[in-house]
Coordinates of C-alpha atoms and ligand atoms in Angstrom, one line a residue:
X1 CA 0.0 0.0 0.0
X2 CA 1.5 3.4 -1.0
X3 CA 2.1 5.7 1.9
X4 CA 1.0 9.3 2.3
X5 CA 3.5 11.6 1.7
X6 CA 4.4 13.3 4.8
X7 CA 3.3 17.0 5.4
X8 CA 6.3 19.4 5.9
X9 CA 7.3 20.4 9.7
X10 CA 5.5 23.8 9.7
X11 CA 7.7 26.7 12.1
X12 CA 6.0 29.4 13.8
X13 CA 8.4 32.3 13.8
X14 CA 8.3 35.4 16.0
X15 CA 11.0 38.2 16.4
X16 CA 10.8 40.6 19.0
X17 CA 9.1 43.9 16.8
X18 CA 12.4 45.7 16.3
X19 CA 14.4 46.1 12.8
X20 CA 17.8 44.2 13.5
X21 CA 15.7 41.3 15.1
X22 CA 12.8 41.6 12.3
X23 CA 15.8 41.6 10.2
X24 CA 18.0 38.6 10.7
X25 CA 14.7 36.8 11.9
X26 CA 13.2 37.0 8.4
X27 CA 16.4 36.1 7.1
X28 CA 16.3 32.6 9.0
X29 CA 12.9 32.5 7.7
X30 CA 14.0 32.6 4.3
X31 CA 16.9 30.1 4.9
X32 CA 14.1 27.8 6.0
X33 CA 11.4 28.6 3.2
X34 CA 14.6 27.7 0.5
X35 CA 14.9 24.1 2.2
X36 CA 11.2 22.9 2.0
X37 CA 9.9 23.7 5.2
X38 CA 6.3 25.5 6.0
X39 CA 6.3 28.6 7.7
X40 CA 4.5 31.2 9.2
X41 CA 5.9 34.3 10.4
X42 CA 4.4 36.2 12.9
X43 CA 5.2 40.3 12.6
X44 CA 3.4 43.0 15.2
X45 CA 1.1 45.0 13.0
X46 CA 3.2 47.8 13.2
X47 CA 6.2 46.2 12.0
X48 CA 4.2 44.2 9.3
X49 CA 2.5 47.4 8.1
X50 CA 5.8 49.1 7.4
X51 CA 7.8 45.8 6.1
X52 CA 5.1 46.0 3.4
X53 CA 5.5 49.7 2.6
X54 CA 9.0 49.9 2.2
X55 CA 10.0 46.2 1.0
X56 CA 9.2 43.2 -1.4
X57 CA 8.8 40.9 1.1
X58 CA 5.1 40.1 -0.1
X59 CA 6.4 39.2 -3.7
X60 CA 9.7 37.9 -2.4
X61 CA 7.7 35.2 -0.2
X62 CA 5.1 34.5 -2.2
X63 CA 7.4 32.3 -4.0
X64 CA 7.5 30.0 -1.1
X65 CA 4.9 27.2 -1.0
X66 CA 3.5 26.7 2.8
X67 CA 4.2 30.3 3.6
X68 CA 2.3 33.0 5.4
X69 CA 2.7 36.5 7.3
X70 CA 0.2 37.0 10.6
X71 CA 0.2 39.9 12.8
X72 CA -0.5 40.7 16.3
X73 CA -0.6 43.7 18.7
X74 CA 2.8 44.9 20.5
X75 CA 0.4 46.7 22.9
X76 CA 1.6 50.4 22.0
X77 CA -0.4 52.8 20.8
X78 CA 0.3 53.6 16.5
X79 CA 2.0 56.5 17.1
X80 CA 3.7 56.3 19.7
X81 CA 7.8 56.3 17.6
X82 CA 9.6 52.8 18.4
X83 CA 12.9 54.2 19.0
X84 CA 15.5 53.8 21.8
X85 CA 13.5 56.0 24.3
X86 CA 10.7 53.9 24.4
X87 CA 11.9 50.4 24.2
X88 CA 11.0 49.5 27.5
X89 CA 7.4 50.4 27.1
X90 CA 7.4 48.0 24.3
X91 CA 8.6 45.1 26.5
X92 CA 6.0 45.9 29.2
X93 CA 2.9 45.9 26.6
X94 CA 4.5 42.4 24.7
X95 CA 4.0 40.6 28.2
X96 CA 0.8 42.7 29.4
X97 CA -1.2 42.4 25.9
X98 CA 0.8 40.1 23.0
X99 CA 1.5 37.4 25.7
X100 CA -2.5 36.7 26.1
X101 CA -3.0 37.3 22.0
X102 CA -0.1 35.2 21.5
X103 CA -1.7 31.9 23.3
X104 CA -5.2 32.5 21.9
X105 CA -3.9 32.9 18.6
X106 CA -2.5 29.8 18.4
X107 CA -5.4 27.8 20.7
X108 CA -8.0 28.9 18.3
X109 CA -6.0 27.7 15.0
X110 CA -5.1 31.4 13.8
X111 CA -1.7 30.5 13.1
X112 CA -2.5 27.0 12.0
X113 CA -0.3 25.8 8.6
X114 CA -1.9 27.9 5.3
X115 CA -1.2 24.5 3.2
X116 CA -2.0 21.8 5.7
X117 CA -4.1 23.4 8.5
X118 CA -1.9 21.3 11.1
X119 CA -0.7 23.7 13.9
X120 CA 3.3 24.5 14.2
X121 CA 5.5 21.7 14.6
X122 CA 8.3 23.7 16.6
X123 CA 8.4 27.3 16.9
X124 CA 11.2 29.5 16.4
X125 CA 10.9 32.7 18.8
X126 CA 13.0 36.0 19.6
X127 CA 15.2 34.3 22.7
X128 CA 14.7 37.8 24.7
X129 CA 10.6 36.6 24.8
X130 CA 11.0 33.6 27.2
X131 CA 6.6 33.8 27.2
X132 CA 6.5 31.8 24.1
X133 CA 8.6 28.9 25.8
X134 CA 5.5 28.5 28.8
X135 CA 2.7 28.8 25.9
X136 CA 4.5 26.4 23.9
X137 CA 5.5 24.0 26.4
X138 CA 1.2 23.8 27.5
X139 CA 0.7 23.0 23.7
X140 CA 3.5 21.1 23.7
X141 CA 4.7 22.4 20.4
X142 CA 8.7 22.5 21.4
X143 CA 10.3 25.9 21.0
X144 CA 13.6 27.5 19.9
X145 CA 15.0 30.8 21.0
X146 CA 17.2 32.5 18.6
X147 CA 18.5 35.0 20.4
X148 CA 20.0 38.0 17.8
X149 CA 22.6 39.3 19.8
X150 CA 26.4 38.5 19.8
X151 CA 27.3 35.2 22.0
X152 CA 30.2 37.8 23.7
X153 CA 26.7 39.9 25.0
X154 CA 24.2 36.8 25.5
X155 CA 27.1 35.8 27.8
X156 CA 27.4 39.2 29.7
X157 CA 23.7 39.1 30.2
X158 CA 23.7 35.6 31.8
X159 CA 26.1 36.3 33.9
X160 CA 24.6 39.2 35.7
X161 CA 23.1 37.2 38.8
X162 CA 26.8 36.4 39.3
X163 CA 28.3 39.7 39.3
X164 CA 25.6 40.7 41.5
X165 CA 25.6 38.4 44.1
X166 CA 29.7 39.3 43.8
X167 CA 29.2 42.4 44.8
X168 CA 30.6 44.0 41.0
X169 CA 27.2 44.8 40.4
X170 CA 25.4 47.4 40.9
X171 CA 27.5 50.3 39.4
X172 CA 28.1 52.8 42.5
X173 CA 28.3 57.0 41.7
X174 CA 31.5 58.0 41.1
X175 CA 32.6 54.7 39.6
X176 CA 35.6 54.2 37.7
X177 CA 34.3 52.8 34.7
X178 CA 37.4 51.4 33.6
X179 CA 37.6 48.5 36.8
X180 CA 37.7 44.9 35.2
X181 CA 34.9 42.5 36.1
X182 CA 35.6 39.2 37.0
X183 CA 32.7 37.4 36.8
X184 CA 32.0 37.0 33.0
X185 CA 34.2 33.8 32.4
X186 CA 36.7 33.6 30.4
X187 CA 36.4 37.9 29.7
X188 CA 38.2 39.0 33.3
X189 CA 41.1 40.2 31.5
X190 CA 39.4 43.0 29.5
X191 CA 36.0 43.1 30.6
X192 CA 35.2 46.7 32.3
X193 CA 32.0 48.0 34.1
X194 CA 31.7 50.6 30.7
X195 CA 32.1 47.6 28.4
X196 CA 28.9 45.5 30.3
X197 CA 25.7 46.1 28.4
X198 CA 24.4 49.5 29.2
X199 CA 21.2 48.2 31.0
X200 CA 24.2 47.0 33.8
X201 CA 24.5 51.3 34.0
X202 CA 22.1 51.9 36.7
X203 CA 22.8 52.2 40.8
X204 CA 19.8 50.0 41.5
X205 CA 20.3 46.4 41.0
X206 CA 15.7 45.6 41.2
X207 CA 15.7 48.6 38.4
X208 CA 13.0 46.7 35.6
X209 CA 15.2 47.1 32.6
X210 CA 18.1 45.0 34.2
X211 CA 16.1 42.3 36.1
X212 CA 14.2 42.2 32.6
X213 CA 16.9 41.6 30.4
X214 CA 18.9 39.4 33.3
X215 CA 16.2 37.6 33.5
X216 CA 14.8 36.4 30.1
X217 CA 17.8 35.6 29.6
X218 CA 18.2 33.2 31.8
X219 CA 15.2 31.3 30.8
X220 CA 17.0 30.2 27.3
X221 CA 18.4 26.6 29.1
X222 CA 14.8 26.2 29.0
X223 CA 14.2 26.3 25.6
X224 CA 14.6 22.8 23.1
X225 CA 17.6 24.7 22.1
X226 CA 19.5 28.0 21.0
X227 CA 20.0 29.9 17.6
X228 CA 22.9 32.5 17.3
X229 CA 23.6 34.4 14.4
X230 CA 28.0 34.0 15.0
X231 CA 30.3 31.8 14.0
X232 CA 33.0 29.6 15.5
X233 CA 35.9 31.5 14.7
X234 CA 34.5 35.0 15.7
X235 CA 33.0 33.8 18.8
X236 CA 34.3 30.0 19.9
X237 CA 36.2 30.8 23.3
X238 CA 32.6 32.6 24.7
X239 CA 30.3 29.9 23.2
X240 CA 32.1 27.2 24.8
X241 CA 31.5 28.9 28.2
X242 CA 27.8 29.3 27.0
X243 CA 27.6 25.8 26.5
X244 CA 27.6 24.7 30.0
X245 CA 24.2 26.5 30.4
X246 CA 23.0 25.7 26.7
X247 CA 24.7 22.2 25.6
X248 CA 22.5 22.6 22.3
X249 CA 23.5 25.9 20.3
X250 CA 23.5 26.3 17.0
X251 CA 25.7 28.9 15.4
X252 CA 24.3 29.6 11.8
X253 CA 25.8 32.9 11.1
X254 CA 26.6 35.3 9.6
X255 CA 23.1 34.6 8.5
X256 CA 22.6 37.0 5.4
X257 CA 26.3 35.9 3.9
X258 CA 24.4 32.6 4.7
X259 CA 21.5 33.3 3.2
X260 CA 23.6 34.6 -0.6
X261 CA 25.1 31.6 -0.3
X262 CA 22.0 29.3 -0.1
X263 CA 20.4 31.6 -2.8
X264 CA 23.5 31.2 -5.1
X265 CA 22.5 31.3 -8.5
X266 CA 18.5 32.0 -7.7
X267 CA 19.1 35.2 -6.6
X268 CA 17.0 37.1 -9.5
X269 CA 18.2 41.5 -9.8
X270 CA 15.2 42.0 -7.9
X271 CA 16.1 40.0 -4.6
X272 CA 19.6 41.2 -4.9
X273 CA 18.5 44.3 -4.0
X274 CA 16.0 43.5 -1.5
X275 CA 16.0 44.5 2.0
X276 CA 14.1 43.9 5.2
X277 CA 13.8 47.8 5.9
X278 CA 11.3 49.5 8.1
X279 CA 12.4 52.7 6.3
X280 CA 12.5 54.1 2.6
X281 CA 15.7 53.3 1.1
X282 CA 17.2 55.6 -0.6
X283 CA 19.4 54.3 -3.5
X284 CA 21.0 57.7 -4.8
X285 CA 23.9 56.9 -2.2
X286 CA 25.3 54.3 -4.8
X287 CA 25.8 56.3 -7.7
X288 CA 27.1 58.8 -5.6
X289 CA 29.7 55.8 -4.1
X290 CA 30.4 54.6 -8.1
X291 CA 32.3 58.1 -8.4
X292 CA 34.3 58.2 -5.2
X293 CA 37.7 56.9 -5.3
X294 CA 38.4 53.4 -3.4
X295 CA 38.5 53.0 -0.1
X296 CA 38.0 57.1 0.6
X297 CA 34.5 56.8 2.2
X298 CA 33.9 56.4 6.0
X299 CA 30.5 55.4 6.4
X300 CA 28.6 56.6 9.2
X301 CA 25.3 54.8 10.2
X302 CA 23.8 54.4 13.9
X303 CA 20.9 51.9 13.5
X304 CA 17.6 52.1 12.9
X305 CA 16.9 53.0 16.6
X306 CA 19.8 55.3 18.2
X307 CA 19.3 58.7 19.1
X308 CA 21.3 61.6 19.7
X309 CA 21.7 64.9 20.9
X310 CA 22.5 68.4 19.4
X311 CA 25.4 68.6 21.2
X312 CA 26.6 65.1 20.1
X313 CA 25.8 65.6 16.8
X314 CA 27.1 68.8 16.3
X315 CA 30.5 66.8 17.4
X316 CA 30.5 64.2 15.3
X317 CA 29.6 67.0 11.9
X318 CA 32.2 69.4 13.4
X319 CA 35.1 65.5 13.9
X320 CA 34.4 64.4 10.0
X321 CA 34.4 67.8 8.6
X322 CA 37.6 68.3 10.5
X323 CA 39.2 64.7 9.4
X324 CA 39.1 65.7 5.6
X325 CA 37.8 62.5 5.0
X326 CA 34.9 61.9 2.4
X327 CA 31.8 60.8 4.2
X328 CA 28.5 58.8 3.4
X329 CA 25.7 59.8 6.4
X330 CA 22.6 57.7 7.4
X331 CA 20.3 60.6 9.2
X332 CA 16.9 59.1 10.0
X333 CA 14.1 61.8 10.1
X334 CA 14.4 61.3 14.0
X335 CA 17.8 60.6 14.5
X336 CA 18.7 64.3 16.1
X337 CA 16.8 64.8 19.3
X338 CA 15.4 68.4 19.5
X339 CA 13.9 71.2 17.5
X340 CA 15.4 70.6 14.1
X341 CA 14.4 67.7 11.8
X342 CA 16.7 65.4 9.9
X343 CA 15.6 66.5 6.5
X344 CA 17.1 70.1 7.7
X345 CA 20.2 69.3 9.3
X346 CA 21.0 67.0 6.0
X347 CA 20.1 69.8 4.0
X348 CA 22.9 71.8 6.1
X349 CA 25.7 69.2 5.8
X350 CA 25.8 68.3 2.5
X351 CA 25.9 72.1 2.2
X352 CA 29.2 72.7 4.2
X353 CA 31.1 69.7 2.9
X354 CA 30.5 70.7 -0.6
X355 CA 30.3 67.4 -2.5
X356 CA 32.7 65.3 0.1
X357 CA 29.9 64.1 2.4
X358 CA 26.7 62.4 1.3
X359 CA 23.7 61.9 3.3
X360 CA 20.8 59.9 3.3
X361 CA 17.8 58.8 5.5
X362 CA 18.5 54.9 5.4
X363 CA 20.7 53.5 2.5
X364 CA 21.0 50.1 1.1
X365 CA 23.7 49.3 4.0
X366 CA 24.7 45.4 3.1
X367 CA 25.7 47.1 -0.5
X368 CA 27.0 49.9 0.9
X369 CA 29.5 48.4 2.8
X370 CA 30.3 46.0 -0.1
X371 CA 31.1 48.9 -2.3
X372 CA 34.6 49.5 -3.1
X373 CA 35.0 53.0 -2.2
X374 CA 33.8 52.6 1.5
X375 CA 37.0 52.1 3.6
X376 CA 35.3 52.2 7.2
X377 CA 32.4 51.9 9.0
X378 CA 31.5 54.9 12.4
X379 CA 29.1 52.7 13.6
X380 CA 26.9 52.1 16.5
X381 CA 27.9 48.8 17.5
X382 CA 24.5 46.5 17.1
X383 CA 25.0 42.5 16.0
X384 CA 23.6 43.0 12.7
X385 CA 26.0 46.0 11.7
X386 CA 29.1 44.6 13.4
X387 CA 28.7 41.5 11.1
X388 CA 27.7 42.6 8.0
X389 CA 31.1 45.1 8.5
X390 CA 33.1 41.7 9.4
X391 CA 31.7 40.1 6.1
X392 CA 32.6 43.1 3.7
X393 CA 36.0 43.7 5.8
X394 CA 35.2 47.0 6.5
X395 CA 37.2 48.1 9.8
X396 CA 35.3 49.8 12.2
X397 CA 35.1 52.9 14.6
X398 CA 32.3 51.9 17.6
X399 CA 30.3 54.2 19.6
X400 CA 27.9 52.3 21.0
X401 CA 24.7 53.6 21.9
X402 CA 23.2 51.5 24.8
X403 CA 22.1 47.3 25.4
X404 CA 24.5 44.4 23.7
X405 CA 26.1 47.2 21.8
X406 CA 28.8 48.6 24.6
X407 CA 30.0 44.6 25.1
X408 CA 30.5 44.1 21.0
X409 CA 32.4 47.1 20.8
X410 CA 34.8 46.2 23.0
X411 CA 35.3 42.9 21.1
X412 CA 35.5 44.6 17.9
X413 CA 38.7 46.8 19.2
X414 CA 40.0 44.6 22.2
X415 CA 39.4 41.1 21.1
X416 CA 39.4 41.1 17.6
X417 CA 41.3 44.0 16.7
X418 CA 39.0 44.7 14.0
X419 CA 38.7 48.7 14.8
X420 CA 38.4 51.0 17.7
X421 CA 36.0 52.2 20.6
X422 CA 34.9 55.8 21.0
X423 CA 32.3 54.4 23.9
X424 CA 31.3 57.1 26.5
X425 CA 32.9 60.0 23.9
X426 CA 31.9 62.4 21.9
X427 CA 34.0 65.3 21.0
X428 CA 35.1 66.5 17.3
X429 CA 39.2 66.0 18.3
X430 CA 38.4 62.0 19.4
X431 CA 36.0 61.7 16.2
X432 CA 38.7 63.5 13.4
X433 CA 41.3 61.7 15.1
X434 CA 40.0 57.8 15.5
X435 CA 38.9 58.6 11.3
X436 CA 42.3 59.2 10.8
X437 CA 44.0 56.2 12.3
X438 CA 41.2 54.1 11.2
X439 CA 41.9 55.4 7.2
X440 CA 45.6 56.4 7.1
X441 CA 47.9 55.7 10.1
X442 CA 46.5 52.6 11.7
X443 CA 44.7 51.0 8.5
X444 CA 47.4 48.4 7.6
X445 CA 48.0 46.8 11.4
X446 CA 43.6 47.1 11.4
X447 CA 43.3 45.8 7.9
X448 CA 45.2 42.9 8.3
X449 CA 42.6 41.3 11.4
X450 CA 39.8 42.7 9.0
X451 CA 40.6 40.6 5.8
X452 CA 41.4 37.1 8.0
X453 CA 38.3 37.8 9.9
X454 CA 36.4 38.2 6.7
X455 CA 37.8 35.1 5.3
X456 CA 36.7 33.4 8.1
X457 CA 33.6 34.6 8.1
X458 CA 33.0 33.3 4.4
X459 CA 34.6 30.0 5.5
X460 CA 31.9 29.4 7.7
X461 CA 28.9 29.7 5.6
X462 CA 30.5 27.8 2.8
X463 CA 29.4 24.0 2.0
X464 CA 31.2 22.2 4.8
X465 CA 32.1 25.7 6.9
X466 CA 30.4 25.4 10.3
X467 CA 27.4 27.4 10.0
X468 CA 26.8 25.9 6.9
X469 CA 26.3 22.3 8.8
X470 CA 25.1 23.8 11.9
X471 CA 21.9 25.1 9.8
X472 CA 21.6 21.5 7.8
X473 CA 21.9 19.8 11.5
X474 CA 19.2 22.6 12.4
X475 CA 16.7 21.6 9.7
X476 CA 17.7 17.9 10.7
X477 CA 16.3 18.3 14.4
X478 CA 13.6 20.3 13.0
X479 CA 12.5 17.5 10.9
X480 CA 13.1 15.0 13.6
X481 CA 10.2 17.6 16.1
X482 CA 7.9 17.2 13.7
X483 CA 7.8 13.5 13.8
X484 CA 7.2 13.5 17.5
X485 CA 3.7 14.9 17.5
X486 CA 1.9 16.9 19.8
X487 CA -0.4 17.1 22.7
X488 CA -4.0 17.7 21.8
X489 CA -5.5 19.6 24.2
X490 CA -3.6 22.8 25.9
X491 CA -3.4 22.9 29.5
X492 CA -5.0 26.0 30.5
X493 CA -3.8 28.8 33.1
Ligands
UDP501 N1 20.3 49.3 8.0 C1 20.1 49.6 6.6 N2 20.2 50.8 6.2 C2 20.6 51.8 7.1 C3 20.9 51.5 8.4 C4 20.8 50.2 8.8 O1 19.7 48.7 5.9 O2 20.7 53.0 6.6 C5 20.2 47.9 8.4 C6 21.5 47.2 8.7 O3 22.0 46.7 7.4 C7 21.2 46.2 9.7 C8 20.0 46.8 10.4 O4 19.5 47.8 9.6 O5 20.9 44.9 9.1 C9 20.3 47.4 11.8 O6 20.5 46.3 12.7 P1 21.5 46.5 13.9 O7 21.4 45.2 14.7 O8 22.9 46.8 13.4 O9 21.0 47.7 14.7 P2 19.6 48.2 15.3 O10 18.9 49.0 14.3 O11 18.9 46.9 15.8 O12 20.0 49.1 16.5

């Protein structure tokens, strides 16, 4: 008799609602799409609604048999701006009003398969929701957390009970920021208090952001297992210490080299120049790159979610102006805290630097920083930036803005030598100098790190590299869930 064939394991996945974990999230979710598997991808409205204003993603997943958006509430009012100001808001309303959604959605078969109907086989969530891990463990639907931040700063985070209950925690006034910590394993020989992640900055050790991050991220041992977008040779040393905690990891990064590689050949014009945006992109920067000499442009982009003064940004003009060095400028509409709007102080800078800057309110930043002419990268420090800087070899200068960011700038000068670390300082001498030594004096001693770093980087997502197995193990174990059913009825609260 001829058997059924068997339906697909069908993934639930759902990023925390900001762009670098929408981002690499979606990127996973593609990886998965190209190797047969059902998904559905669950965005908060708000994200959803601009994702589809400002990208293909409709047309781009459309292709993909078995695979559907849904949306839920993240519990903050529409206009209310999702920047760094208000991120804690948005954790308070995912737990108060998505948490509830969240379970009922998938009770009542909302996010049941679009080509089967069967509910998810495994779900893949954002490893700083640890919510998902209860829900899915009363369905008994096993869950993943990929958690989007280096290893270097998932480890820092874990280890904050410890540095408390050691007395290096909290941070007391009139610190000296520079003091070594000695109770992130294996990082007591460079670790300082400025270098921990910036929700470690406050005098109060039961202030909510800390015990929040501290502890969801302790929950991930709980979880079938762990996702990190790294690799072995950036981060092998801290995920061996991670290990002990979570014995099942799987590094699968740098996800969007791993992602062109998987495409290969597939990849039509169109997707190569798709993005995951929540913003406009504006292309113009590239022709304006094609006639800039190589490796003359320092690139200066702060996220999609950092903020900044006047004052600091009237430093950072007055540093590149002053470094004579050409200069492509991401200024989001809201960047600039205060009375003037980005549009405005753009307007002013391209002015001044007469044809040597460029500025833009988001750019195409993957082919930016694989564009010949761009020879650095002032950047704010998140995962997503860091590594798409390590793929291209682009050395960096860091000046991290708050969370995982002030712990992977520290790696990126300290550790692995790929650039330096302007944490904590803001004045126009520090930024026209660190440009110089990153371009001119210091460039061959930085370069060197940033071309073996990038080699290794490509190593890892190439057939037999180990991201490229750890994803194929990943889809293995995925396969193998799917097989082991599920319990019928949820166990209510
Ligand atoms: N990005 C972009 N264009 C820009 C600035 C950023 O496409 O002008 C992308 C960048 O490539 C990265 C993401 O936005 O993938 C930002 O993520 P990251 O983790 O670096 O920082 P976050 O925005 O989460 O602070």
């Amino acid at each position: 008799m001829e058997q059924e064939p068997k339906a697909p394991p069908h993934v639930l996945i759902f990023p925390l609602p900001a762009q670098g974990h929408v981002n690499s999230m979606l990127k996973l979710a593609e990886l998965l799409a190209l190797a047969g598997l059902h998904l559905t991808f669950l965005n908060s409205d708000y994200i959803h609604d601009r994702l589809v204003r400002h990208t293909d993603i409709l047309a781009r997943f459309a292709g993909f048999p078995g695979f559907q958006f849904k949306t839920i509430s993240d519990g903050l009012p529409p206009d209310l701006p999702r920047d760094g100001e208000h991120f804690m808001e948005l954790f308070s309303a995912l737990k108060s009003v998505t948490k509830p959604l969240f379970r009922e959605m998938l009770i009542s078969g909302q996010l049941d398969s679009l080509s089967t109907g069967g509910s998810a086989t495994c779900m893949i969530v954002d490893g700083i929701l640890s919510f998902p891990i209860d829900v899915g463990n009363d369905l008994g639907i096993p869950v993943i957390h990929f958690r989007t931040i280096s290893a270097c700063s998932f480890w820092a985070y874990f280890s904050v009970p410890d540095m408390i209950e050691a007395g290096e925690l909290p941070i007391r006034g009139n610190e000296d920021m520079d003091r070594l910590i000695s109770k992130v394993p294996g990082m007591e020989n460079f670790l300082r208090c400025r270098d921990l992640p910036s929700f470690c900055r406050v005098r109060n050790m039961t202030d909510q952001n800390l015990q929040l991050v501290a502890d969801e991220t302790r929950q991930s041992p709980r979880a079938h297992a762990l996702i990190l977008n790294t690799f072995e040779d950036l981060e092998g040393p801290v995920l061996s210490h991670i290990r002990t905690q979570c014995p099942k990891i799987y590094t699968i990064g740098p996800l969007h080299a791993l992602l062109k590689k998987k495409l290969g050949s597939r990849k039509s014009p169109m997707q190569s120049q798709s993005s995951n945006s929540l913003f406009e992109v504006d292309r113009s920067c590239m022709e304006w790159l094609d006639a800039q000499p190589s490796k003359s442009v320092i690139y200066v982009s702060f996220g999609s979610i950092t903020t900044m003064t006047e004052d600091e940004f009237t430093e950072l003009r007055h540093g590149l102006i002053a470094s004579k060095k050409r200069f492509l400028w991401v200024i989001r509409p809201e960047t600039v805290t205060g009375e003037h709007g980005g549009g405005q102080i753009a307007a002013e800078l391209v002015k001044l630097t007469k044809g040597t800057g460029y500025v833009v309110g988001w750019a195409p930043q993957e082919e930016v920083l694989a564009h010949p002419a761009i020879g650095g990268f002032l950047t704010h420090s998140g995962w997503n930036s860091t590594l798409e800087s390590i793929v291209a070899g682009v050395p960096m200068i860091c000046w991290p803005y708050f969370a995982d960011q002030q712990t992977n700038s520290r790696f990126v000068s300290e550790v692995w030598k790929l650039g330096m670390d302007m944490k904590d300082v803001c004045d126009r001498v520090t930024v026209e100098k660190m440009v110089n030594e990153l371009m001119m004096e210091r460039r061959e001693e930085i370069m060197k790190s940033a071309v073996e770093m990038a080699r290794l980087a490509r190593k890892s997502v190439n057939e037999g590299g180990s991201s490229y197995c750890n994803f194929d193990r990943l889809i293995g174990d995925i396969r193998l869930m799917s097989k082991g059913g599920r319990k019928v009825s949820p166990i209510l609260d």
